[in-house]
Amino acid sequence: MEQTSRRIAQLTLLSRLGQSLNAATDLSGLYAIIPAVLYEHASAACVILRPTLDEDSNLSPQYMRAETTNQTQLAYFLQQEQLLSEKVLRHGRSQLVTPLDSKGKLPPCLYCIPLRVHGHNLGTLSFIGGSGE
């Protein structure tokens, strides 16, 4: 039963992403939608999409959806995620950081994956939250 529920959740996520991809009219709209959809369907406290941008790009350097409005916590999430994102882009491998703090007041982990298509780096996608495993 748990496997069936998990499979339904995965198919729902794929369907929602597909609808969002079709609805987006430009890259900035697409980049804003992806974190919102993934946040809605993942057990994450924060999702950050960080596209690799050209110098003359007018796109945002990151797109984020988070459960907290605490500015100090958001700044910390962005700082830690940016450092990890740069490392992931350099090495081309996903990275997991756990715990995010020694006091246990923040979500348990930060997981960052490279976004690559046909050998081209398109940026990174990061999830903050989860179980730390």
mmCIF file with all atom_site columns, C-alpha atoms in Angstrom:
data_model
loop_
_atom_site.group_PDB
_atom_site.id
_atom_site.type_symbol
_atom_site.label_atom_id
_atom_site.label_alt_id
_atom_site.label_comp_id
_atom_site.label_asym_id
_atom_site.label_entity_id
_atom_site.label_seq_id
_atom_site.pdbx_PDB_ins_code
_atom_site.Cartn_x
_atom_site.Cartn_y
_atom_site.Cartn_z
_atom_site.occupancy
_atom_site.B_iso_or_equiv
_atom_site.pdbx_formal_charge
_atom_site.auth_seq_id
_atom_site.auth_comp_id
_atom_site.auth_asym_id
_atom_site.auth_atom_id
_atom_site.pdbx_PDB_model_num
ATOM 1   C CA . MET A 1 1   ? 0.000  0.000  0.000   1.00 0.00 ? 1   MET A CA 1
ATOM 2   C CA . GLU A 1 2   ? 2.828  2.419  0.850   1.00 0.00 ? 2   GLU A CA 1
ATOM 3   C CA . GLN A 1 3   ? 4.496  1.708  -2.503  1.00 0.00 ? 3   GLN A CA 1
ATOM 4   C CA . THR A 1 4   ? 1.218  2.438  -4.334  1.00 0.00 ? 4   THR A CA 1
ATOM 5   C CA . SER A 1 5   ? 0.803  5.749  -2.488  1.00 0.00 ? 5   SER A CA 1
ATOM 6   C CA . ARG A 1 6   ? 4.381  6.684  -3.263  1.00 0.00 ? 6   ARG A CA 1
ATOM 7   C CA . ARG A 1 7   ? 3.912  5.879  -6.944  1.00 0.00 ? 7   ARG A CA 1
ATOM 8   C CA . ILE A 1 8   ? 0.724  7.979  -7.081  1.00 0.00 ? 8   ILE A CA 1
ATOM 9   C CA . ALA A 1 9   ? 2.597  10.889 -5.478  1.00 0.00 ? 9   ALA A CA 1
ATOM 10  C CA . GLN A 1 10  ? 5.383  10.574 -8.058  1.00 0.00 ? 10  GLN A CA 1
ATOM 11  C CA . LEU A 1 11  ? 2.918  10.519 -10.955 1.00 0.00 ? 11  LEU A CA 1
ATOM 12  C CA . THR A 1 12  ? 1.065  13.510 -9.500  1.00 0.00 ? 12  THR A CA 1
ATOM 13  C CA . LEU A 1 13  ? 4.339  15.427 -9.288  1.00 0.00 ? 13  LEU A CA 1
ATOM 14  C CA . LEU A 1 14  ? 5.261  14.556 -12.884 1.00 0.00 ? 14  LEU A CA 1
ATOM 15  C CA . SER A 1 15  ? 1.804  15.573 -14.083 1.00 0.00 ? 15  SER A CA 1
ATOM 16  C CA . ARG A 1 16  ? 1.964  18.885 -12.196 1.00 0.00 ? 16  ARG A CA 1
ATOM 17  C CA . LEU A 1 17  ? 5.468  19.599 -13.571 1.00 0.00 ? 17  LEU A CA 1
ATOM 18  C CA . GLY A 1 18  ? 4.269  18.828 -17.085 1.00 0.00 ? 18  GLY A CA 1
ATOM 19  C CA . GLN A 1 19  ? 1.314  21.199 -16.709 1.00 0.00 ? 19  GLN A CA 1
ATOM 20  C CA . SER A 1 20  ? 3.637  23.886 -15.384 1.00 0.00 ? 20  SER A CA 1
ATOM 21  C CA . LEU A 1 21  ? 6.112  23.433 -18.234 1.00 0.00 ? 21  LEU A CA 1
ATOM 22  C CA . ASN A 1 22  ? 3.290  23.845 -20.740 1.00 0.00 ? 22  ASN A CA 1
ATOM 23  C CA . ALA A 1 23  ? 1.899  26.914 -18.945 1.00 0.00 ? 23  ALA A CA 1
ATOM 24  C CA . ALA A 1 24  ? 5.198  28.817 -18.731 1.00 0.00 ? 24  ALA A CA 1
ATOM 25  C CA . THR A 1 25  ? 5.568  31.505 -21.370 1.00 0.00 ? 25  THR A CA 1
ATOM 26  C CA . ASP A 1 26  ? 9.219  32.369 -20.718 1.00 0.00 ? 26  ASP A CA 1
ATOM 27  C CA . LEU A 1 27  ? 12.253 31.144 -18.765 1.00 0.00 ? 27  LEU A CA 1
ATOM 28  C CA . SER A 1 28  ? 11.708 33.389 -15.758 1.00 0.00 ? 28  SER A CA 1
ATOM 29  C CA . GLY A 1 29  ? 8.139  32.092 -15.447 1.00 0.00 ? 29  GLY A CA 1
ATOM 30  C CA . LEU A 1 30  ? 9.349  28.520 -15.724 1.00 0.00 ? 30  LEU A CA 1
ATOM 31  C CA . TYR A 1 31  ? 12.092 29.067 -13.158 1.00 0.00 ? 31  TYR A CA 1
ATOM 32  C CA . ALA A 1 32  ? 9.582  30.568 -10.707 1.00 0.00 ? 32  ALA A CA 1
ATOM 33  C CA . ILE A 1 33  ? 7.107  27.695 -11.138 1.00 0.00 ? 33  ILE A CA 1
ATOM 34  C CA . ILE A 1 34  ? 9.519  24.769 -10.647 1.00 0.00 ? 34  ILE A CA 1
ATOM 35  C CA . PRO A 1 35  ? 10.457 25.475 -6.994  1.00 0.00 ? 35  PRO A CA 1
ATOM 36  C CA . ALA A 1 36  ? 6.800  26.096 -6.125  1.00 0.00 ? 36  ALA A CA 1
ATOM 37  C CA . VAL A 1 37  ? 5.696  22.753 -7.598  1.00 0.00 ? 37  VAL A CA 1
ATOM 38  C CA . LEU A 1 38  ? 8.567  20.808 -6.026  1.00 0.00 ? 38  LEU A CA 1
ATOM 39  C CA . TYR A 1 39  ? 8.001  22.503 -2.656  1.00 0.00 ? 39  TYR A CA 1
ATOM 40  C CA . GLU A 1 40  ? 4.328  21.568 -2.783  1.00 0.00 ? 40  GLU A CA 1
ATOM 41  C CA . HIS A 1 41  ? 5.078  17.881 -3.440  1.00 0.00 ? 41  HIS A CA 1
ATOM 42  C CA . ALA A 1 42  ? 8.254  17.330 -1.388  1.00 0.00 ? 42  ALA A CA 1
ATOM 43  C CA . SER A 1 43  ? 8.866  17.214 2.333   1.00 0.00 ? 43  SER A CA 1
ATOM 44  C CA . ALA A 1 44  ? 11.106 20.267 2.144   1.00 0.00 ? 44  ALA A CA 1
ATOM 45  C CA . ALA A 1 45  ? 11.297 23.454 4.167   1.00 0.00 ? 45  ALA A CA 1
ATOM 46  C CA . CYS A 1 46  ? 12.832 25.254 1.195   1.00 0.00 ? 46  CYS A CA 1
ATOM 47  C CA . VAL A 1 47  ? 13.494 24.605 -2.510  1.00 0.00 ? 47  VAL A CA 1
ATOM 48  C CA . ILE A 1 48  ? 15.979 26.721 -4.460  1.00 0.00 ? 48  ILE A CA 1
ATOM 49  C CA . LEU A 1 49  ? 16.569 26.652 -8.209  1.00 0.00 ? 49  LEU A CA 1
ATOM 50  C CA . ARG A 1 50  ? 19.810 28.376 -9.150  1.00 0.00 ? 50  ARG A CA 1
ATOM 51  C CA . PRO A 1 51  ? 20.211 28.594 -12.955 1.00 0.00 ? 51  PRO A CA 1
ATOM 52  C CA . THR A 1 52  ? 23.608 29.114 -14.533 1.00 0.00 ? 52  THR A CA 1
ATOM 53  C CA . LEU A 1 53  ? 23.240 32.514 -16.130 1.00 0.00 ? 53  LEU A CA 1
ATOM 54  C CA . ASP A 1 54  ? 25.039 34.438 -18.835 1.00 0.00 ? 54  ASP A CA 1
ATOM 55  C CA . GLU A 1 55  ? 26.519 37.755 -17.726 1.00 0.00 ? 55  GLU A CA 1
ATOM 56  C CA . ASP A 1 56  ? 23.981 39.737 -19.758 1.00 0.00 ? 56  ASP A CA 1
ATOM 57  C CA . SER A 1 57  ? 20.996 37.716 -18.537 1.00 0.00 ? 57  SER A CA 1
ATOM 58  C CA . ASN A 1 58  ? 18.116 39.585 -16.935 1.00 0.00 ? 58  ASN A CA 1
ATOM 59  C CA . LEU A 1 59  ? 16.998 36.505 -14.976 1.00 0.00 ? 59  LEU A CA 1
ATOM 60  C CA . SER A 1 60  ? 17.172 36.200 -11.206 1.00 0.00 ? 60  SER A CA 1
ATOM 61  C CA . PRO A 1 61  ? 20.233 34.397 -9.765  1.00 0.00 ? 61  PRO A CA 1
ATOM 62  C CA . GLN A 1 62  ? 17.919 32.146 -7.720  1.00 0.00 ? 62  GLN A CA 1
ATOM 63  C CA . TYR A 1 63  ? 14.281 31.170 -7.421  1.00 0.00 ? 63  TYR A CA 1
ATOM 64  C CA . MET A 1 64  ? 13.109 30.054 -4.008  1.00 0.00 ? 64  MET A CA 1
ATOM 65  C CA . ARG A 1 65  ? 10.048 28.730 -2.221  1.00 0.00 ? 65  ARG A CA 1
ATOM 66  C CA . ALA A 1 66  ? 10.286 28.437 1.567   1.00 0.00 ? 66  ALA A CA 1
ATOM 67  C CA . GLU A 1 67  ? 7.963  27.767 4.480   1.00 0.00 ? 67  GLU A CA 1
ATOM 68  C CA . THR A 1 68  ? 9.629  30.366 6.707   1.00 0.00 ? 68  THR A CA 1
ATOM 69  C CA . THR A 1 69  ? 9.435  34.145 6.433   1.00 0.00 ? 69  THR A CA 1
ATOM 70  C CA . ASN A 1 70  ? 12.177 34.620 9.036   1.00 0.00 ? 70  ASN A CA 1
ATOM 71  C CA . GLN A 1 71  ? 14.687 36.820 7.187   1.00 0.00 ? 71  GLN A CA 1
ATOM 72  C CA . THR A 1 72  ? 17.659 35.598 9.239   1.00 0.00 ? 72  THR A CA 1
ATOM 73  C CA . GLN A 1 73  ? 16.824 31.980 8.485   1.00 0.00 ? 73  GLN A CA 1
ATOM 74  C CA . LEU A 1 74  ? 16.234 32.708 4.793   1.00 0.00 ? 74  LEU A CA 1
ATOM 75  C CA . ALA A 1 75  ? 19.575 34.512 4.556   1.00 0.00 ? 75  ALA A CA 1
ATOM 76  C CA . TYR A 1 76  ? 21.289 31.538 6.197   1.00 0.00 ? 76  TYR A CA 1
ATOM 77  C CA . PHE A 1 77  ? 19.565 29.092 3.792   1.00 0.00 ? 77  PHE A CA 1
ATOM 78  C CA . LEU A 1 78  ? 20.692 31.154 0.795   1.00 0.00 ? 78  LEU A CA 1
ATOM 79  C CA . GLN A 1 79  ? 24.242 31.521 2.088   1.00 0.00 ? 79  GLN A CA 1
ATOM 80  C CA . GLN A 1 80  ? 24.694 27.802 2.784   1.00 0.00 ? 80  GLN A CA 1
ATOM 81  C CA . GLU A 1 81  ? 22.952 26.795 -0.439  1.00 0.00 ? 81  GLU A CA 1
ATOM 82  C CA . GLN A 1 82  ? 25.041 29.169 -2.554  1.00 0.00 ? 82  GLN A CA 1
ATOM 83  C CA . LEU A 1 83  ? 28.290 27.751 -1.155  1.00 0.00 ? 83  LEU A CA 1
ATOM 84  C CA . LEU A 1 84  ? 27.126 24.187 -1.783  1.00 0.00 ? 84  LEU A CA 1
ATOM 85  C CA . SER A 1 85  ? 25.720 25.050 -5.218  1.00 0.00 ? 85  SER A CA 1
ATOM 86  C CA . GLU A 1 86  ? 29.090 26.426 -6.328  1.00 0.00 ? 86  GLU A CA 1
ATOM 87  C CA . LYS A 1 87  ? 30.790 23.230 -5.154  1.00 0.00 ? 87  LYS A CA 1
ATOM 88  C CA . VAL A 1 88  ? 28.222 21.043 -6.934  1.00 0.00 ? 88  VAL A CA 1
ATOM 89  C CA . LEU A 1 89  ? 28.686 22.983 -10.175 1.00 0.00 ? 89  LEU A CA 1
ATOM 90  C CA . ARG A 1 90  ? 32.485 22.659 -9.952  1.00 0.00 ? 90  ARG A CA 1
ATOM 91  C CA . HIS A 1 91  ? 32.456 18.901 -9.317  1.00 0.00 ? 91  HIS A CA 1
ATOM 92  C CA . GLY A 1 92  ? 29.269 17.945 -11.174 1.00 0.00 ? 92  GLY A CA 1
ATOM 93  C CA . ARG A 1 93  ? 28.058 15.667 -8.356  1.00 0.00 ? 93  ARG A CA 1
ATOM 94  C CA . SER A 1 94  ? 25.181 16.016 -5.921  1.00 0.00 ? 94  SER A CA 1
ATOM 95  C CA . GLN A 1 95  ? 26.053 16.826 -2.318  1.00 0.00 ? 95  GLN A CA 1
ATOM 96  C CA . LEU A 1 96  ? 24.314 16.350 1.029   1.00 0.00 ? 96  LEU A CA 1
ATOM 97  C CA . VAL A 1 97  ? 25.041 18.527 4.067   1.00 0.00 ? 97  VAL A CA 1
ATOM 98  C CA . THR A 1 98  ? 23.680 17.345 7.397   1.00 0.00 ? 98  THR A CA 1
ATOM 99  C CA . PRO A 1 99  ? 23.121 18.724 9.963   1.00 0.00 ? 99  PRO A CA 1
ATOM 100 C CA . LEU A 1 100 ? 22.705 22.340 8.925   1.00 0.00 ? 100 LEU A CA 1
ATOM 101 C CA . ASP A 1 101 ? 23.259 23.526 12.484  1.00 0.00 ? 101 ASP A CA 1
ATOM 102 C CA . SER A 1 102 ? 24.493 21.974 15.707  1.00 0.00 ? 102 SER A CA 1
ATOM 103 C CA . LYS A 1 103 ? 21.530 23.221 17.766  1.00 0.00 ? 103 LYS A CA 1
ATOM 104 C CA . GLY A 1 104 ? 18.871 21.382 15.766  1.00 0.00 ? 104 GLY A CA 1
ATOM 105 C CA . LYS A 1 105 ? 16.779 24.522 15.223  1.00 0.00 ? 105 LYS A CA 1
ATOM 106 C CA . LEU A 1 106 ? 17.002 24.336 11.429  1.00 0.00 ? 106 LEU A CA 1
ATOM 107 C CA . PRO A 1 107 ? 15.777 21.636 9.043   1.00 0.00 ? 107 PRO A CA 1
ATOM 108 C CA . PRO A 1 108 ? 18.027 18.558 9.146   1.00 0.00 ? 108 PRO A CA 1
ATOM 109 C CA . CYS A 1 109 ? 19.749 18.749 5.775   1.00 0.00 ? 109 CYS A CA 1
ATOM 110 C CA . LEU A 1 110 ? 20.579 20.527 2.538   1.00 0.00 ? 110 LEU A CA 1
ATOM 111 C CA . TYR A 1 111 ? 20.712 18.429 -0.632  1.00 0.00 ? 111 TYR A CA 1
ATOM 112 C CA . CYS A 1 112 ? 21.908 19.963 -3.895  1.00 0.00 ? 112 CYS A CA 1
ATOM 113 C CA . ILE A 1 113 ? 21.917 18.349 -7.344  1.00 0.00 ? 113 ILE A CA 1
ATOM 114 C CA . PRO A 1 114 ? 23.417 19.582 -10.606 1.00 0.00 ? 114 PRO A CA 1
ATOM 115 C CA . LEU A 1 115 ? 21.038 20.186 -13.509 1.00 0.00 ? 115 LEU A CA 1
ATOM 116 C CA . ARG A 1 116 ? 22.735 18.862 -16.629 1.00 0.00 ? 116 ARG A CA 1
ATOM 117 C CA . VAL A 1 117 ? 21.357 18.183 -20.089 1.00 0.00 ? 117 VAL A CA 1
ATOM 118 C CA . HIS A 1 118 ? 23.589 16.640 -22.759 1.00 0.00 ? 118 HIS A CA 1
ATOM 119 C CA . GLY A 1 119 ? 26.703 17.614 -20.813 1.00 0.00 ? 119 GLY A CA 1
ATOM 120 C CA . HIS A 1 120 ? 25.687 21.267 -20.372 1.00 0.00 ? 120 HIS A CA 1
ATOM 121 C CA . ASN A 1 121 ? 25.375 22.673 -16.852 1.00 0.00 ? 121 ASN A CA 1
ATOM 122 C CA . LEU A 1 122 ? 22.056 24.469 -16.480 1.00 0.00 ? 122 LEU A CA 1
ATOM 123 C CA . GLY A 1 123 ? 22.400 25.194 -12.764 1.00 0.00 ? 123 GLY A CA 1
ATOM 124 C CA . THR A 1 124 ? 21.515 23.488 -9.512  1.00 0.00 ? 124 THR A CA 1
ATOM 125 C CA . LEU A 1 125 ? 18.411 22.452 -7.610  1.00 0.00 ? 125 LEU A CA 1
ATOM 126 C CA . SER A 1 126 ? 18.534 22.386 -3.814  1.00 0.00 ? 126 SER A CA 1
ATOM 127 C CA . PHE A 1 127 ? 16.230 21.010 -1.158  1.00 0.00 ? 127 PHE A CA 1
ATOM 128 C CA . ILE A 1 128 ? 16.421 22.046 2.495   1.00 0.00 ? 128 ILE A CA 1
ATOM 129 C CA . GLY A 1 129 ? 14.556 19.856 4.956   1.00 0.00 ? 129 GLY A CA 1
ATOM 130 C CA . GLY A 1 130 ? 13.791 16.154 4.846   1.00 0.00 ? 130 GLY A CA 1
ATOM 131 C CA . SER A 1 131 ? 14.987 13.642 7.388   1.00 0.00 ? 131 SER A CA 1
ATOM 132 C CA . GLY A 1 132 ? 18.744 14.030 7.070   1.00 0.00 ? 132 GLY A CA 1
ATOM 133 C CA . GLU A 1 133 ? 19.061 10.545 5.591   1.00 0.00 ? 133 GLU A CA 1
#
